[in-house]
PDB file of C-alpha atoms in Angstrom:
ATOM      1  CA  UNK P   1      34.726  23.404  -1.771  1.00 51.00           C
ATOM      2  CA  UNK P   2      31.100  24.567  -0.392  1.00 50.00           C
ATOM      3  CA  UNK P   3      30.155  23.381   2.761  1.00 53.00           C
ATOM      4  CA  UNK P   4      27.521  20.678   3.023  1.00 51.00           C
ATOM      5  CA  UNK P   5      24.220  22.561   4.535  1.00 52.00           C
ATOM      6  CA  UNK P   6      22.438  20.494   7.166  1.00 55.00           C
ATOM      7  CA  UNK P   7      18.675  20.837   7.518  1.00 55.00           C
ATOM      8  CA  UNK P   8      17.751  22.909  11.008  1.00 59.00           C
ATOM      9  CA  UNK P   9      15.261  21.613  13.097  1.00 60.00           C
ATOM     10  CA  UNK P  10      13.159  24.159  12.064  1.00 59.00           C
ATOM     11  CA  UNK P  11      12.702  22.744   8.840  1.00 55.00           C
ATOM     12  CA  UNK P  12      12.150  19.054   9.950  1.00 53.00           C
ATOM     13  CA  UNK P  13       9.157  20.554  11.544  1.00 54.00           C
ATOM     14  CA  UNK P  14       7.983  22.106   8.723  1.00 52.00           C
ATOM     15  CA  UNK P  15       8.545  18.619   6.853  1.00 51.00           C
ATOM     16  CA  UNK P  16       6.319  16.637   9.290  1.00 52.00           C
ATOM     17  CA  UNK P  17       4.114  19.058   9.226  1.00 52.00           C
ATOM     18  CA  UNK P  18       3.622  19.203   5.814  1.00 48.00           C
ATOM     19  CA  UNK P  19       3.487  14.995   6.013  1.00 47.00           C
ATOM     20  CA  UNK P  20       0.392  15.149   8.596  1.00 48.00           C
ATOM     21  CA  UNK P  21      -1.211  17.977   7.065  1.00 43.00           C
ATOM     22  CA  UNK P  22      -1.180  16.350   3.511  1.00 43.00           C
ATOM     23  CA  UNK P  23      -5.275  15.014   2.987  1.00 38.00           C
ATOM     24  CA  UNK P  24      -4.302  11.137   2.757  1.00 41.00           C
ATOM     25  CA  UNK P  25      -6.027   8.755   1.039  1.00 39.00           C
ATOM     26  CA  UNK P  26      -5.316   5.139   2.395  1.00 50.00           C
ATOM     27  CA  UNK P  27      -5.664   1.704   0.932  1.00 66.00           C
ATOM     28  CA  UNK P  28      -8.097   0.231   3.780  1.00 72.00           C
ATOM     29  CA  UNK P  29     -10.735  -2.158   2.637  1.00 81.00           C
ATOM     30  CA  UNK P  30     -13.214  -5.096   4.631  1.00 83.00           C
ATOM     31  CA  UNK P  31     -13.487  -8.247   2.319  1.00 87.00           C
ATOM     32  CA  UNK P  32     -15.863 -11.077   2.684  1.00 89.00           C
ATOM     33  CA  UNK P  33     -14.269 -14.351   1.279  1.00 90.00           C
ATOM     34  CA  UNK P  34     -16.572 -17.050   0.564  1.00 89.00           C
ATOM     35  CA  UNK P  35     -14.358 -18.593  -1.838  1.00 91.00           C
ATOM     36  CA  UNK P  36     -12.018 -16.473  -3.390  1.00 94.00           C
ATOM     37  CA  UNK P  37     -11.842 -12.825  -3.525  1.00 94.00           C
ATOM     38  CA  UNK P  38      -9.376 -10.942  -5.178  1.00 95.00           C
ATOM     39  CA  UNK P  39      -8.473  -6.728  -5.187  1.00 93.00           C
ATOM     40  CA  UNK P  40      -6.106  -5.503  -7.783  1.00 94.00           C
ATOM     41  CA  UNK P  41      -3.114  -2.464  -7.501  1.00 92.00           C
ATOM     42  CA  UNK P  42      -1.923  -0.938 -10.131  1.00 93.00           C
ATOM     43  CA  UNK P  43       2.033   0.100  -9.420  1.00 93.00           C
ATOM     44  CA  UNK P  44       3.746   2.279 -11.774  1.00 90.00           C
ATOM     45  CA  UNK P  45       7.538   1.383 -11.206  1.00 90.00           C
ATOM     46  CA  UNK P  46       9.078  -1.648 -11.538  1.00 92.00           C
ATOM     47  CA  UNK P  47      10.894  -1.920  -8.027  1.00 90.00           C
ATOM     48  CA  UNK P  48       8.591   0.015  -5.871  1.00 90.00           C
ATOM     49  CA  UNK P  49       7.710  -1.379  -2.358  1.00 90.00           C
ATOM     50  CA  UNK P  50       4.342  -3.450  -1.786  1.00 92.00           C
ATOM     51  CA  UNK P  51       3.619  -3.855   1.813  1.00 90.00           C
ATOM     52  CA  UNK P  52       0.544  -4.187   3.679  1.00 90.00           C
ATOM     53  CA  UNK P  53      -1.178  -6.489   6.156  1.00 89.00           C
ATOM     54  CA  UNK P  54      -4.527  -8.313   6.711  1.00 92.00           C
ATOM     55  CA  UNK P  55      -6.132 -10.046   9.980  1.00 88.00           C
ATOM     56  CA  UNK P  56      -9.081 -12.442   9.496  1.00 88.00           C
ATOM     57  CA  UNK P  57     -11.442 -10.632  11.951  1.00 82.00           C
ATOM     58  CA  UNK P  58     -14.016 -13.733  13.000  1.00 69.00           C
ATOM     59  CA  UNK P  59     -11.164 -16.419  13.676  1.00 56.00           C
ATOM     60  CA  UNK P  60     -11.022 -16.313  17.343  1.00 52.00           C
ATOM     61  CA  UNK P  61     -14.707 -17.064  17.296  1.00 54.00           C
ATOM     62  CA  UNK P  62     -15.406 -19.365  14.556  1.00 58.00           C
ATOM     63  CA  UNK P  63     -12.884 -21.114  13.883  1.00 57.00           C
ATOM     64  CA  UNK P  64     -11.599 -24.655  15.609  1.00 60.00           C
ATOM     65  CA  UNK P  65      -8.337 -25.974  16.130  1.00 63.00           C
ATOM     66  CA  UNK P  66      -8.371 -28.195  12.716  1.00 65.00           C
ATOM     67  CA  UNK P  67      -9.598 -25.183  10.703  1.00 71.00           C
ATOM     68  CA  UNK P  68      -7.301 -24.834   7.584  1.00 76.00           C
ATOM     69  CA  UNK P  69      -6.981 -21.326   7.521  1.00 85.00           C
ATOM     70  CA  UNK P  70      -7.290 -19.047   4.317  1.00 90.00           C
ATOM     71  CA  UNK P  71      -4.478 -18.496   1.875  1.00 95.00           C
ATOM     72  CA  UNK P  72      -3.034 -15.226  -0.023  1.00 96.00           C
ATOM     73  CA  UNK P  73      -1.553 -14.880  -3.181  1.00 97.00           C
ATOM     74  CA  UNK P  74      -0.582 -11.918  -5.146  1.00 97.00           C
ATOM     75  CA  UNK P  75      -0.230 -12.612  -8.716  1.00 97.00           C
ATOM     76  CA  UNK P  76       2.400 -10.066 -11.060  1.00 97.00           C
ATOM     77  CA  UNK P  77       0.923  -8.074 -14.288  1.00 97.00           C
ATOM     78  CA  UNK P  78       2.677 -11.408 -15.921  1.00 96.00           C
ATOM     79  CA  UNK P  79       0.579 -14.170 -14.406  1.00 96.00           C
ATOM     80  CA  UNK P  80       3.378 -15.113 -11.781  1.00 96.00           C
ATOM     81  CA  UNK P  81       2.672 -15.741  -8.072  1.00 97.00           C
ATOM     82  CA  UNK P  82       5.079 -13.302  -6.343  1.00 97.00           C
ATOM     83  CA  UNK P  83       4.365 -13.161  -2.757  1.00 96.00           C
ATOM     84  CA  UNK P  84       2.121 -15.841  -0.845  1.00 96.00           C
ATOM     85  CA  UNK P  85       0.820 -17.435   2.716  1.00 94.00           C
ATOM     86  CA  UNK P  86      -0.941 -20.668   3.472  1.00 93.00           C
ATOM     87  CA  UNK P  87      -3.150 -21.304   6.171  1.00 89.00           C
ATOM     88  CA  UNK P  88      -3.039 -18.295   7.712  1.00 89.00           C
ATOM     89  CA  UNK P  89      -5.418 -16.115   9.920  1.00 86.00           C
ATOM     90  CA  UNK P  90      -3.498 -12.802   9.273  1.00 87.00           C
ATOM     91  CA  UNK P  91       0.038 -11.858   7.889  1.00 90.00           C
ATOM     92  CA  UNK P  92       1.989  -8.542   7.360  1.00 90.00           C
ATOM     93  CA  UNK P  93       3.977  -8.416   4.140  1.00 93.00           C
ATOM     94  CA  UNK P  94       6.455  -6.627   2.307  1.00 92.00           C
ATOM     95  CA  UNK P  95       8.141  -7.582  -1.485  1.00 94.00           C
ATOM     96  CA  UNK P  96       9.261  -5.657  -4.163  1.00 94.00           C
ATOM     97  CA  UNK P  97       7.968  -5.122  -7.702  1.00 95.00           C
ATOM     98  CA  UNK P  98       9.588  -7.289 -10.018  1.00 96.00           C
ATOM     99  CA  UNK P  99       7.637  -4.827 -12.653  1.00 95.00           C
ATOM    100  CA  UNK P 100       5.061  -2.345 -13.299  1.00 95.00           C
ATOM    101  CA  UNK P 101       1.769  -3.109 -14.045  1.00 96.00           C
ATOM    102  CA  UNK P 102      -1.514  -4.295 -12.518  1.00 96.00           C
ATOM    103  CA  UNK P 103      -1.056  -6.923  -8.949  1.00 97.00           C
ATOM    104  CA  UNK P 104      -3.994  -9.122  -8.071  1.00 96.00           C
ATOM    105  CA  UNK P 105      -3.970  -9.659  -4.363  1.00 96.00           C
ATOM    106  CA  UNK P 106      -6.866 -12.966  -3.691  1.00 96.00           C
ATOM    107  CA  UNK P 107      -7.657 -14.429  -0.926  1.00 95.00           C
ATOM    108  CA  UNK P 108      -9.060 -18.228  -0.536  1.00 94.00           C
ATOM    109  CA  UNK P 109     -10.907 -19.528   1.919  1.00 90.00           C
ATOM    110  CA  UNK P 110     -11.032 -23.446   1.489  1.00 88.00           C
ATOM    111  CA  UNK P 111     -13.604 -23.905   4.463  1.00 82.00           C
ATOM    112  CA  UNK P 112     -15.975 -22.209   2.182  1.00 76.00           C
ATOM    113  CA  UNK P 113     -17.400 -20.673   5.899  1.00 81.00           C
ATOM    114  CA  UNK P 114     -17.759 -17.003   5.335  1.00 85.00           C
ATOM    115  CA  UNK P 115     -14.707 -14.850   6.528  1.00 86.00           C
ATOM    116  CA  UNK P 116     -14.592 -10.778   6.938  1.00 88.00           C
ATOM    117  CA  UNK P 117     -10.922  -9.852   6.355  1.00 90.00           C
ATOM    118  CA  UNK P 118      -9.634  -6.338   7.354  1.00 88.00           C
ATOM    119  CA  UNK P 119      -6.998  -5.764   4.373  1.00 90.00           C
ATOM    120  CA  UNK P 120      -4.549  -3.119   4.234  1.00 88.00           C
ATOM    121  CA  UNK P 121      -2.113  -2.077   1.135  1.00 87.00           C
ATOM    122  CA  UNK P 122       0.491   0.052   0.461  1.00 86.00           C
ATOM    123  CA  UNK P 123       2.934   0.672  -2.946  1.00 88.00           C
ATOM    124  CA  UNK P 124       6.136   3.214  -1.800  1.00 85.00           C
ATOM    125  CA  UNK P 125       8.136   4.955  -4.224  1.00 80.00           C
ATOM    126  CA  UNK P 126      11.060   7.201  -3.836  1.00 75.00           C
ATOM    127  CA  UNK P 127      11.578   9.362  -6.931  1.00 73.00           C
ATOM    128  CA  UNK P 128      14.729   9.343  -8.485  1.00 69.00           C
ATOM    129  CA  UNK P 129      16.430  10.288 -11.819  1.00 59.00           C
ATOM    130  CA  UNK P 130      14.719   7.830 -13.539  1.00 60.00           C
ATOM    131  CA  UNK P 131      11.052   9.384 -12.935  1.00 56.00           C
ATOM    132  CA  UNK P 132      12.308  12.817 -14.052  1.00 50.00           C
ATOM    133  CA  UNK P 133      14.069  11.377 -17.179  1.00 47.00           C
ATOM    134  CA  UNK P 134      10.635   9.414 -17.889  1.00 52.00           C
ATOM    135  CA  UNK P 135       8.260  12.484 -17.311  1.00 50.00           C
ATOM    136  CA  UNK P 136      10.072  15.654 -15.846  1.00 47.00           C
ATOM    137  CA  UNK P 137       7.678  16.320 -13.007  1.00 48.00           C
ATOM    138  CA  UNK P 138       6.394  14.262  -9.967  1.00 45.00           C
ATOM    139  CA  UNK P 139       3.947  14.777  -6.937  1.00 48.00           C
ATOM    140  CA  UNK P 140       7.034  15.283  -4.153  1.00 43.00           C
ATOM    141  CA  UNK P 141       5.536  14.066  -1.480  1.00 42.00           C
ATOM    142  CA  UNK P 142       3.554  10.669  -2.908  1.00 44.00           C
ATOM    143  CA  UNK P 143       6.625   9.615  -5.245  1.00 46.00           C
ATOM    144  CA  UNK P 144       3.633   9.477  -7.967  1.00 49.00           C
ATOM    145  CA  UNK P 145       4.068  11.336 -11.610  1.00 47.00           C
ATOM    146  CA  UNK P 146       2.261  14.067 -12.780  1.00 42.00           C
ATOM    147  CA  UNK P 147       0.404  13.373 -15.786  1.00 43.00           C
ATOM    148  CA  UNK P 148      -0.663  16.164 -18.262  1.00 40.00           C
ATOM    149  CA  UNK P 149      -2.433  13.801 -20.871  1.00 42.00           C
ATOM    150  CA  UNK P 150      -6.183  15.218 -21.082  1.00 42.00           C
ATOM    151  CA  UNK P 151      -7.454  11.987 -22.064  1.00 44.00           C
ATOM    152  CA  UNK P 152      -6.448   9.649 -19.272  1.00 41.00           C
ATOM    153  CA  UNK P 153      -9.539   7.750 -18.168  1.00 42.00           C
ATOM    154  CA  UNK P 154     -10.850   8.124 -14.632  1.00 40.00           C
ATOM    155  CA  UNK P 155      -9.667   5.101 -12.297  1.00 41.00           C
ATOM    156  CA  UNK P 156     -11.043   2.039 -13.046  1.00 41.00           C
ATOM    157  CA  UNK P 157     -12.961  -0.385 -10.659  1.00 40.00           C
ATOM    158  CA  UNK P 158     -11.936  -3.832  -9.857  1.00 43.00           C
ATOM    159  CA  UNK P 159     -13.911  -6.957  -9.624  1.00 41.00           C
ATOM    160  CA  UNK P 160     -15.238  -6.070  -6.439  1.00 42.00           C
ATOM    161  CA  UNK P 161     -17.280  -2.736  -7.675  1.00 41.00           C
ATOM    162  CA  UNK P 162     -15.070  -0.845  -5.998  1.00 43.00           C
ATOM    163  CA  UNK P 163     -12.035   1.670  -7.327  1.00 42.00           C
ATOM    164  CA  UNK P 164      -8.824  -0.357  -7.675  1.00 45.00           C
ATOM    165  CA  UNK P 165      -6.860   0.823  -4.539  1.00 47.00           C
ATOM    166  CA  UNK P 166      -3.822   3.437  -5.374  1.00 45.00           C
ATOM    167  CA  UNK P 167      -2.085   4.129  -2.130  1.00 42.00           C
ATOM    168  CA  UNK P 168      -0.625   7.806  -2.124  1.00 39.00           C
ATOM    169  CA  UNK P 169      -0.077  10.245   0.390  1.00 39.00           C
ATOM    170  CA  UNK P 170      -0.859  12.952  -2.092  1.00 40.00           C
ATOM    171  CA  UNK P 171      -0.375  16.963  -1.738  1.00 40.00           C
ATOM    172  CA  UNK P 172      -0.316  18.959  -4.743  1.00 40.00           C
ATOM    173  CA  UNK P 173       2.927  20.227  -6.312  1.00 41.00           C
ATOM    174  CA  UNK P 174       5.566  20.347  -8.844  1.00 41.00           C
ATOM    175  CA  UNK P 175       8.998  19.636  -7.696  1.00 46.00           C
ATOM    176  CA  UNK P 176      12.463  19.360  -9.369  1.00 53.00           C
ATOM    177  CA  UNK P 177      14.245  15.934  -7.655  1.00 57.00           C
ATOM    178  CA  UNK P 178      16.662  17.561  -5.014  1.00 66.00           C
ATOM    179  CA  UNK P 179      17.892  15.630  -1.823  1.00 72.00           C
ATOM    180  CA  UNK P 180      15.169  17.619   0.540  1.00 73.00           C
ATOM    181  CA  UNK P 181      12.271  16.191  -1.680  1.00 72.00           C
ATOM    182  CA  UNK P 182      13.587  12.650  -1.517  1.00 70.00           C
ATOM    183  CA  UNK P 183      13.961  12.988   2.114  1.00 72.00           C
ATOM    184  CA  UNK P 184      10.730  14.120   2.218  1.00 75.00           C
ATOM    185  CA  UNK P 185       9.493  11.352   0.427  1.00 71.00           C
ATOM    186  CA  UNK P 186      11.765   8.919   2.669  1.00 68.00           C
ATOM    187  CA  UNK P 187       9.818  10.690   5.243  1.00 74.00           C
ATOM    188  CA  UNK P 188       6.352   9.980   4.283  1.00 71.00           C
ATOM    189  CA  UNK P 189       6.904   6.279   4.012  1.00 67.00           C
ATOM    190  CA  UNK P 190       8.898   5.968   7.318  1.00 68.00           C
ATOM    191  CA  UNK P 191       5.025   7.867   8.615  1.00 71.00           C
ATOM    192  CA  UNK P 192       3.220   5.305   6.338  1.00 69.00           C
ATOM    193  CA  UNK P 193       4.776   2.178   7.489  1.00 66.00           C
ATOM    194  CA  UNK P 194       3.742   3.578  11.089  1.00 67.00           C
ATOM    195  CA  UNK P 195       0.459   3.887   9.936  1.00 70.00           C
ATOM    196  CA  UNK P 196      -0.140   0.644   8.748  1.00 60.00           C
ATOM    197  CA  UNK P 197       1.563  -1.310  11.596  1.00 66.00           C
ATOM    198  CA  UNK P 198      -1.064   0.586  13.477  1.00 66.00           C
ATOM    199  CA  UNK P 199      -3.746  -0.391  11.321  1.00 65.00           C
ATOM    200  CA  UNK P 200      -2.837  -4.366  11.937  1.00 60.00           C
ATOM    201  CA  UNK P 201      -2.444  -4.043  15.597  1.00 61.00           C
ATOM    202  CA  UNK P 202      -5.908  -2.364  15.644  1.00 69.00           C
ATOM    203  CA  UNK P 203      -7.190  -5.206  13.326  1.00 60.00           C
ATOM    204  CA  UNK P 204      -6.043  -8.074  15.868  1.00 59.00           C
ATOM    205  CA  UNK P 205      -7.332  -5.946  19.001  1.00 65.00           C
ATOM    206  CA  UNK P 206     -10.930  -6.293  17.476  1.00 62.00           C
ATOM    207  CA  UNK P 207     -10.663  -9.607  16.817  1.00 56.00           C
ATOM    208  CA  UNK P 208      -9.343 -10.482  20.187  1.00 52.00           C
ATOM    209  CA  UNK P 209     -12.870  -8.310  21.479  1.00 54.00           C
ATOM    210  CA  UNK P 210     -14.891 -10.890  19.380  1.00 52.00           C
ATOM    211  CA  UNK P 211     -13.911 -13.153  21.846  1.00 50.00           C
TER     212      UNK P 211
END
């Protein structure tokens, strides 16, 4: 029997270098809610991770002790409410998909006082047999697949005007599933989950400045 090879420390550098050197494109976004706003996600797997977090910027300022807060709800591709908060002035969360398809992630503000709210999303996916079965080749690094269909239209916009967010932490590449790429995949969303807890902490430090 082989022995098991272990990786060196060399090549966890090379890994996390690799990770931070990777051009990133991150699901960050300021939203004004009047009444309701909502920003839509497509996810492409059925069990892939949504997380994310969002801090109501202005509450420390405008809002009194009886305010009622402003309420989240993110609605499946089927119409069902899977993940929600009530009353709230700022939440982390973290569900999986039940399937894939387009997520609608709205905020309501019942005070009808205008509110800027720092939003942050995120949708992780480890590959695994099931992606190579589906389409043979994926982006290593970002879990996503790697479409060869000329006609694909660009990404479309949501209701806001602006693109529909698709988190990835994409570098180019072909890769055959193998336990370094998952790893390195495990990797990048261990490094994303940092980033984002970053992202909220930042969010609440400027609204504590507001003060």
């Amino acid at each position: 029997m082989g022995k098991r090879r272990s990786i060196s420390l060399r090549e966890v550098f090379l890994i996390v270098g690799l990770l931070l050197g990777c051009p990133c494109r991150l699901s960050a976004l300021s939203v004004t809610v009047n009444d309701v706003e909502c920003v839509y996600e497509f996810v492409l797997y059925e069990g892939d991770t949504i997380s994310g977090n969002f801090v109501v910027v202005d509450h420390d300022i405008f809002w009194s002790s009886d305010h009622p807060g402003i309420d989240f709800i993110v609605t499946s591709p089927a119409g069902n409410t899977v993940h929600s908060l009530k009353g709230t002035s700022g939440d982390k969360f973290e569900f999986k998909a039940p399937r894939a398809g387009m997520y609608k992630f709205c905020f309501h503000n019942p005070n009808r006082t205008p509110e800027t709210v720092s939003f942050y999303i995120h949708v992780g996916h480890i590959p695994n047999e099931h992606d190579i079965a589906k389409d043979g080749r994926w982006n290593a690094l970002s879990g996503a697949p790697i479409h060869s269909d000329p006609h694909r239209s660009s990404r479309p916009k949501s209701l806001l005007g602006a693109p529909i967010l698709k988190s990835e932490l994409g570098c180019p590449g072909v890769q055959h599933l193998s336990p370094i790429n998952v790893k390195i995949a495990q990797l990048g969303e261990a490094l994303e989950s940092v980033t984002a807890e970053q992202r909220y902490l930042k969010a609440r430090e400027v609204r504590h400045q507001h003060m």
